[in-house]
Amino acid sequence: MLPGELREALAGAMIETRYQPIVSLADGAPYAVEALARLNHPTLGTLSPDRFVPQMEDAGLAAQLTEIVSRQAFADMAGPFMRDLGLRVTVNFPLDVLLAPLALVRLEEQRSAAGIRAEHVVVELTESRPVEDMARLRVSLEWLRARGYKVAIDDVGP
């Protein structure tokens, strides 16, 4: 997709949040859901993340995508179907977004507005880019943990 198409997708209602259950190995019971982005393209159909997320990151649009998915995930978790299930929600954060203080503040605002406890949110660092500045990453992770968020590495890849 071209950068203009990606911007249109973010501005319109083309980004959808879907959920993958995370279950306990001990008893098979779900304890969390992972928020996953899908792009509903008018001619290409529903695109999985591997077909648009790398392009979003390359175009500098990862923060916008992350904000859209996080906002929807928090709204869904606070909504009537998921509110009383006691599940955690995991949201993916690309490295450049995780290192941006404004993105973390925005996450905190969204979470608070939805009435979700920070302890029920897991921020997953995506595996798309290697970490080159551990000191900056540490600052972001400490900021999240100080507020009660959980942190994980998504799919433990590169």
Coordinates of N, CA and C in Angstrom, one line a residue:
M1 N 0.8 -1.2 0.0 CA 0.0 0.0 0.0 C 0.9 1.2 0.0
L2 N 0.4 2.3 -0.7 CA 1.1 3.5 -0.7 C 0.9 4.3 0.6
P3 N 1.9 5.2 0.9 CA 1.7 6.0 2.1 C 0.4 6.8 2.2
G4 N -0.1 7.3 1.1 CA -1.4 8.0 1.1 C -2.6 7.0 1.5
E5 N -2.5 5.8 1.0 CA -3.5 4.8 1.3 C -3.5 4.4 2.8
L6 N -2.3 4.4 3.3 CA -2.1 4.1 4.7 C -2.7 5.2 5.6
R7 N -2.5 6.4 5.2 CA -3.0 7.6 6.0 C -4.6 7.5 5.9
E8 N -5.1 7.2 4.7 CA -6.5 7.1 4.6 C -7.1 6.0 5.5
A9 N -6.4 4.9 5.6 CA -6.9 3.8 6.4 C -6.9 4.2 7.9
L10 N -5.9 5.0 8.3 CA -5.9 5.5 9.7 C -7.0 6.5 9.9
A11 N -7.3 7.4 9.0 CA -8.3 8.4 9.1 C -9.7 7.9 9.0
G12 N -9.9 6.8 8.3 CA -11.2 6.3 8.2 C -11.5 5.2 9.2
A13 N -12.4 4.4 8.9 CA -12.8 3.3 9.7 C -12.3 1.9 9.2
M14 N -11.1 2.0 8.7 CA -10.6 0.7 8.0 C -9.8 -0.1 9.0
I15 N -9.4 0.4 10.2 CA -8.6 -0.4 11.1 C -9.6 -1.0 12.1
E16 N -9.4 -2.3 12.3 CA -10.3 -3.1 13.1 C -9.4 -3.8 14.2
T17 N -10.0 -3.9 15.4 CA -9.2 -4.6 16.4 C -9.9 -5.9 16.7
R18 N -9.1 -7.0 16.6 CA -9.6 -8.3 16.9 C -8.8 -8.9 18.1
Y19 N -9.3 -9.9 18.7 CA -8.7 -10.4 19.9 C -8.3 -11.9 19.8
Q20 N -7.1 -12.2 20.2 CA -6.7 -13.6 20.3 C -6.6 -14.0 21.8
P21 N -7.3 -15.0 22.2 CA -7.2 -15.4 23.6 C -5.8 -15.9 24.0
I22 N -5.4 -15.6 25.2 CA -4.2 -16.2 25.8 C -4.7 -17.0 27.0
V23 N -4.3 -18.3 26.9 CA -4.8 -19.3 27.9 C -3.7 -19.8 28.8
S24 N -4.2 -20.2 30.0 CA -3.3 -20.9 30.9 C -2.9 -22.3 30.5
L25 N -1.7 -22.7 30.5 CA -1.3 -24.0 30.2 C -1.8 -25.0 31.2
A26 N -1.9 -24.5 32.5 CA -2.4 -25.4 33.6 C -3.8 -25.9 33.4
D27 N -4.7 -25.0 33.0 CA -6.1 -25.5 32.9 C -6.8 -25.1 31.7
G28 N -6.1 -24.4 30.8 CA -6.8 -24.0 29.5 C -7.7 -22.8 29.6
A29 N -7.8 -22.2 30.8 CA -8.7 -21.1 31.0 C -8.1 -19.8 30.4
P30 N -8.9 -19.0 29.7 CA -8.3 -17.7 29.2 C -8.0 -16.7 30.4
Y31 N -6.9 -16.0 30.3 CA -6.6 -15.0 31.3 C -6.3 -13.7 30.7
A32 N -6.2 -13.6 29.4 CA -5.9 -12.4 28.7 C -6.4 -12.5 27.2
V33 N -6.4 -11.4 26.6 CA -6.6 -11.3 25.1 C -5.6 -10.4 24.5
E34 N -5.1 -10.7 23.4 CA -4.1 -9.9 22.7 C -4.9 -9.1 21.6
A35 N -4.8 -7.8 21.6 CA -5.4 -6.9 20.6 C -4.6 -7.0 19.4
L36 N -5.2 -7.3 18.3 CA -4.6 -7.5 17.0 C -5.2 -6.6 16.0
A37 N -4.4 -5.9 15.2 CA -5.0 -5.0 14.2 C -5.2 -5.7 12.9
R38 N -6.3 -5.3 12.2 CA -6.6 -5.8 10.9 C -7.0 -4.5 10.1
L39 N -6.7 -4.6 8.8 CA -7.0 -3.4 7.9 C -8.1 -3.9 6.9
N40 N -9.3 -3.3 7.0 CA -10.3 -3.7 6.1 C -10.3 -2.8 4.8
H41 N -9.6 -3.3 3.8 CA -9.3 -2.5 2.6 C -10.5 -2.7 1.6
P42 N -11.0 -1.6 1.0 CA -12.2 -1.7 0.1 C -12.0 -2.7 -1.0
T43 N -10.8 -2.9 -1.6 CA -10.7 -3.8 -2.7 C -9.9 -5.0 -2.4
L44 N -9.0 -4.9 -1.4 CA -8.1 -6.1 -1.1 C -8.7 -7.0 0.0
G45 N -9.8 -6.5 0.6 CA -10.4 -7.3 1.7 C -9.7 -7.0 3.0
T46 N -9.8 -8.0 4.0 CA -9.2 -7.9 5.3 C -7.7 -8.3 5.2
L47 N -6.9 -7.4 5.6 CA -5.4 -7.6 5.6 C -4.9 -7.9 7.0
S48 N -4.1 -8.9 7.1 CA -3.4 -9.3 8.3 C -2.2 -8.3 8.5
P49 N -1.8 -8.2 9.8 CA -0.7 -7.2 10.1 C 0.5 -7.3 9.3
D50 N 0.9 -8.5 8.9 CA 2.1 -8.6 8.1 C 2.0 -7.9 6.7
R51 N 0.8 -7.6 6.3 CA 0.6 -7.0 5.0 C 0.5 -5.5 5.1
F52 N 0.4 -4.9 6.3 CA 0.4 -3.4 6.4 C 1.2 -2.8 7.5
V53 N 1.4 -3.5 8.6 CA 2.1 -2.9 9.7 C 3.5 -2.5 9.4
P54 N 4.3 -3.3 8.7 CA 5.7 -2.9 8.3 C 5.7 -1.6 7.5
Q55 N 4.7 -1.5 6.6 CA 4.6 -0.3 5.8 C 4.2 0.9 6.7
M56 N 3.3 0.7 7.6 CA 2.9 1.8 8.6 C 4.2 2.3 9.3
E57 N 5.0 1.3 9.8 CA 6.2 1.7 10.5 C 7.1 2.4 9.6
D58 N 7.3 2.0 8.4 CA 8.2 2.6 7.5 C 7.8 4.1 7.1
A59 N 6.5 4.3 7.1 CA 5.9 5.6 6.8 C 5.8 6.5 8.0
G60 N 6.2 6.0 9.2 CA 6.2 6.9 10.4 C 4.8 6.9 10.9
L61 N 3.9 6.0 10.7 CA 2.5 6.0 11.1 C 2.2 5.0 12.2
A62 N 3.3 4.4 12.8 CA 3.1 3.4 13.8 C 2.4 3.9 15.1
A63 N 2.7 5.1 15.5 CA 2.1 5.7 16.7 C 0.6 5.9 16.5
Q64 N 0.2 6.3 15.3 CA -1.2 6.5 15.1 C -1.9 5.2 15.1
L65 N -1.4 4.2 14.5 CA -2.0 2.8 14.5 C -2.1 2.3 15.9
T66 N -1.0 2.4 16.6 CA -1.0 1.9 18.0 C -2.1 2.6 18.9
E67 N -2.2 3.9 18.7 CA -3.2 4.7 19.4 C -4.6 4.2 19.1
I68 N -4.9 4.0 17.8 CA -6.2 3.5 17.4 C -6.5 2.1 18.0
V69 N -5.6 1.2 17.9 CA -5.8 -0.1 18.4 C -6.0 -0.1 19.9
S70 N -5.1 0.6 20.6 CA -5.2 0.7 22.1 C -6.5 1.3 22.5
R71 N -7.0 2.4 21.9 CA -8.2 3.0 22.2 C -9.4 2.0 22.1
Q72 N -9.4 1.3 20.9 CA -10.5 0.4 20.7 C -10.4 -0.8 21.7
A73 N -9.2 -1.3 22.0 CA -9.1 -2.4 22.9 C -9.6 -2.0 24.3
F74 N -9.2 -0.8 24.8 CA -9.7 -0.3 26.1 C -11.2 -0.2 26.1
A75 N -11.7 0.4 25.0 CA -13.2 0.5 25.0 C -13.9 -0.8 25.0
D76 N -13.3 -1.8 24.3 CA -13.9 -3.1 24.3 C -13.8 -3.8 25.6
M77 N -12.7 -3.6 26.3 CA -12.5 -4.2 27.6 C -13.4 -3.7 28.6
A78 N -13.7 -2.4 28.5 CA -14.6 -1.7 29.4 C -16.1 -1.9 29.0
G79 N -16.3 -2.5 27.9 CA -17.7 -2.6 27.4 C -18.4 -3.8 28.0
P80 N -19.7 -4.0 27.7 CA -20.6 -4.9 28.3 C -20.2 -6.4 28.1
F81 N -19.5 -6.7 27.0 CA -19.2 -8.1 26.7 C -17.9 -8.6 27.4
M82 N -17.0 -7.7 27.7 CA -15.7 -8.1 28.3 C -15.5 -7.6 29.7
R83 N -16.2 -6.6 30.1 CA -16.0 -5.9 31.4 C -15.8 -6.8 32.5
D84 N -16.7 -7.8 32.7 CA -16.8 -8.6 33.9 C -16.0 -9.9 33.8
L85 N -15.2 -10.1 32.7 CA -14.5 -11.3 32.5 C -13.2 -11.4 33.3
G86 N -12.7 -10.2 33.7 CA -11.5 -10.2 34.5 C -10.2 -10.5 33.7
L87 N -10.3 -10.3 32.4 CA -9.1 -10.5 31.5 C -8.2 -9.4 31.4
R88 N -6.9 -9.7 31.2 CA -5.9 -8.7 30.9 C -6.0 -8.5 29.4
V89 N -5.5 -7.3 28.9 CA -5.4 -7.1 27.5 C -4.0 -6.7 27.2
T90 N -3.5 -7.3 26.1 CA -2.1 -6.9 25.6 C -2.2 -6.1 24.4
V91 N -1.4 -5.1 24.3 CA -1.4 -4.2 23.1 C 0.1 -4.1 22.6
N92 N 0.2 -4.2 21.3 CA 1.6 -4.2 20.7 C 2.1 -2.8 20.5
F93 N 3.3 -2.6 20.9 CA 4.0 -1.3 20.7 C 5.3 -1.5 20.0
P94 N 5.4 -1.0 18.8 CA 6.7 -1.0 18.1 C 7.7 -0.2 18.9
L95 N 9.0 -0.5 18.7 CA 10.0 0.1 19.5 C 10.0 1.6 19.5
D96 N 9.9 2.2 18.3 CA 9.9 3.7 18.2 C 8.7 4.3 18.9
V97 N 7.6 3.6 19.0 CA 6.4 4.2 19.7 C 6.7 4.0 21.2
L98 N 7.2 2.9 21.6 CA 7.5 2.7 23.1 C 8.5 3.7 23.6
L99 N 9.4 4.1 22.7 CA 10.4 5.1 23.2 C 9.9 6.5 23.2
A100 N 8.7 6.8 22.7 CA 8.2 8.1 22.6 C 7.4 8.4 23.9
P101 N 7.8 9.4 24.7 CA 7.1 9.7 25.9 C 5.7 10.1 25.7
L102 N 5.4 10.8 24.6 CA 4.1 11.3 24.4 C 3.1 10.1 24.1
A103 N 3.6 9.0 23.5 CA 2.8 7.8 23.2 C 2.4 7.1 24.5
L104 N 3.4 7.1 25.5 CA 3.1 6.5 26.8 C 2.1 7.3 27.5
V105 N 2.2 8.6 27.5 CA 1.2 9.5 28.1 C -0.2 9.3 27.5
R106 N -0.2 9.2 26.2 CA -1.5 9.0 25.5 C -2.1 7.6 25.9
L107 N -1.3 6.6 26.0 CA -1.7 5.3 26.5 C -2.3 5.4 27.9
E108 N -1.7 6.1 28.8 CA -2.2 6.3 30.1 C -3.5 7.0 30.1
E109 N -3.6 8.1 29.3 CA -4.9 8.8 29.2 C -6.0 7.9 28.7
Q110 N -5.7 7.1 27.7 CA -6.8 6.2 27.1 C -7.2 5.2 28.1
R111 N -6.2 4.6 28.8 CA -6.5 3.6 29.8 C -7.4 4.1 30.9
S112 N -7.0 5.3 31.4 CA -7.7 5.9 32.5 C -9.1 6.3 32.1
A113 N -9.2 6.8 30.9 CA -10.6 7.3 30.5 C -11.5 6.1 30.3
A114 N -11.0 4.9 30.0 CA -11.8 3.7 29.8 C -12.1 3.0 31.2
G115 N -11.4 3.4 32.2 CA -11.6 2.9 33.6 C -10.9 1.5 33.7
I116 N -9.9 1.2 33.0 CA -9.2 0.0 33.0 C -8.0 0.1 34.0
R117 N -7.8 -0.8 34.9 CA -6.6 -0.8 35.8 C -5.3 -1.1 35.0
A118 N -4.3 -0.3 35.3 CA -3.0 -0.5 34.6 C -2.5 -2.0 34.8
E119 N -2.8 -2.6 35.9 CA -2.4 -4.0 36.1 C -3.0 -5.0 35.1
H120 N -4.1 -4.5 34.5 CA -4.7 -5.4 33.5 C -4.3 -5.2 32.1
V121 N -3.2 -4.3 31.9 CA -2.7 -4.0 30.6 C -1.3 -4.5 30.5
V122 N -1.0 -5.3 29.4 CA 0.3 -5.7 29.1 C 0.8 -5.0 27.8
V123 N 1.9 -4.3 27.9 CA 2.4 -3.6 26.7 C 3.5 -4.6 26.2
E124 N 3.3 -5.0 24.9 CA 4.2 -5.9 24.3 C 5.1 -5.2 23.3
L125 N 6.4 -5.2 23.5 CA 7.3 -4.7 22.5 C 7.4 -5.6 21.3
T126 N 7.0 -5.1 20.2 CA 7.0 -5.9 18.9 C 8.5 -6.2 18.5
E127 N 8.6 -7.2 17.7 CA 9.9 -7.8 17.4 C 10.4 -7.2 16.0
S128 N 9.8 -6.1 15.5 CA 10.1 -5.7 14.2 C 11.5 -5.0 14.0
R129 N 12.0 -4.4 15.1 CA 13.3 -3.7 15.0 C 14.1 -4.1 16.2
P130 N 15.4 -4.2 16.0 CA 16.3 -4.5 17.2 C 16.5 -3.3 18.1
V131 N 16.7 -3.5 19.4 CA 16.9 -2.5 20.4 C 18.3 -2.0 20.3
E132 N 18.5 -0.7 20.0 CA 19.9 -0.2 19.9 C 20.2 0.7 21.1
D133 N 19.2 1.3 21.8 CA 19.4 2.2 22.9 C 18.7 1.6 24.1
M134 N 19.4 0.8 24.8 CA 18.9 0.1 26.0 C 18.5 1.2 27.1
A135 N 19.3 2.2 27.2 CA 19.0 3.2 28.3 C 17.7 3.9 28.0
R136 N 17.4 4.2 26.8 CA 16.1 4.9 26.5 C 14.9 3.9 26.7
L137 N 15.2 2.6 26.3 CA 14.2 1.6 26.5 C 13.9 1.4 28.0
R138 N 14.9 1.4 28.8 CA 14.8 1.2 30.3 C 13.9 2.3 30.8
V139 N 14.1 3.6 30.4 CA 13.3 4.7 30.9 C 11.8 4.4 30.6
S140 N 11.5 4.0 29.4 CA 10.1 3.7 29.0 C 9.5 2.6 29.8
L141 N 10.3 1.5 30.0 CA 9.8 0.4 30.7 C 9.6 0.7 32.2
E142 N 10.5 1.5 32.8 CA 10.3 1.9 34.2 C 9.1 2.8 34.3
W143 N 8.9 3.7 33.4 CA 7.7 4.5 33.4 C 6.4 3.7 33.4
L144 N 6.4 2.7 32.6 CA 5.2 1.8 32.5 C 5.0 1.0 33.8
R145 N 6.1 0.4 34.3 CA 6.0 -0.4 35.5 C 5.7 0.4 36.7
A146 N 6.2 1.6 36.8 CA 5.9 2.5 37.9 C 4.4 2.8 38.0
R147 N 3.7 2.7 36.9 CA 2.2 2.9 36.9 C 1.4 1.6 37.0
G148 N 2.1 0.5 37.0 CA 1.4 -0.8 37.2 C 1.2 -1.6 35.9
Y149 N 1.7 -1.1 34.8 CA 1.6 -1.9 33.6 C 2.5 -3.1 33.6
K150 N 2.1 -4.2 32.9 CA 3.0 -5.3 32.7 C 3.6 -5.1 31.3
V151 N 4.8 -5.7 31.2 CA 5.6 -5.5 29.9 C 6.0 -6.9 29.4
A152 N 6.0 -7.1 28.1 CA 6.4 -8.4 27.5 C 7.0 -8.1 26.2
I153 N 7.7 -9.1 25.7 CA 8.3 -9.1 24.3 C 7.3 -9.9 23.5
D154 N 6.9 -9.3 22.4 CA 5.9 -10.0 21.5 C 6.7 -11.0 20.6
D155 N 6.2 -12.2 20.7 CA 6.7 -13.3 19.8 C 8.2 -13.6 19.8
V156 N 8.9 -13.0 20.8 CA 10.3 -13.2 20.9 C 11.1 -13.6 19.6
G157 N 11.2 -12.6 18.8 CA 11.9 -12.8 17.5 C 13.2 -12.1 17.5
P158 N 13.5 -11.3 16.4 CA 14.8 -10.6 16.3 C 15.1 -9.7 17.5

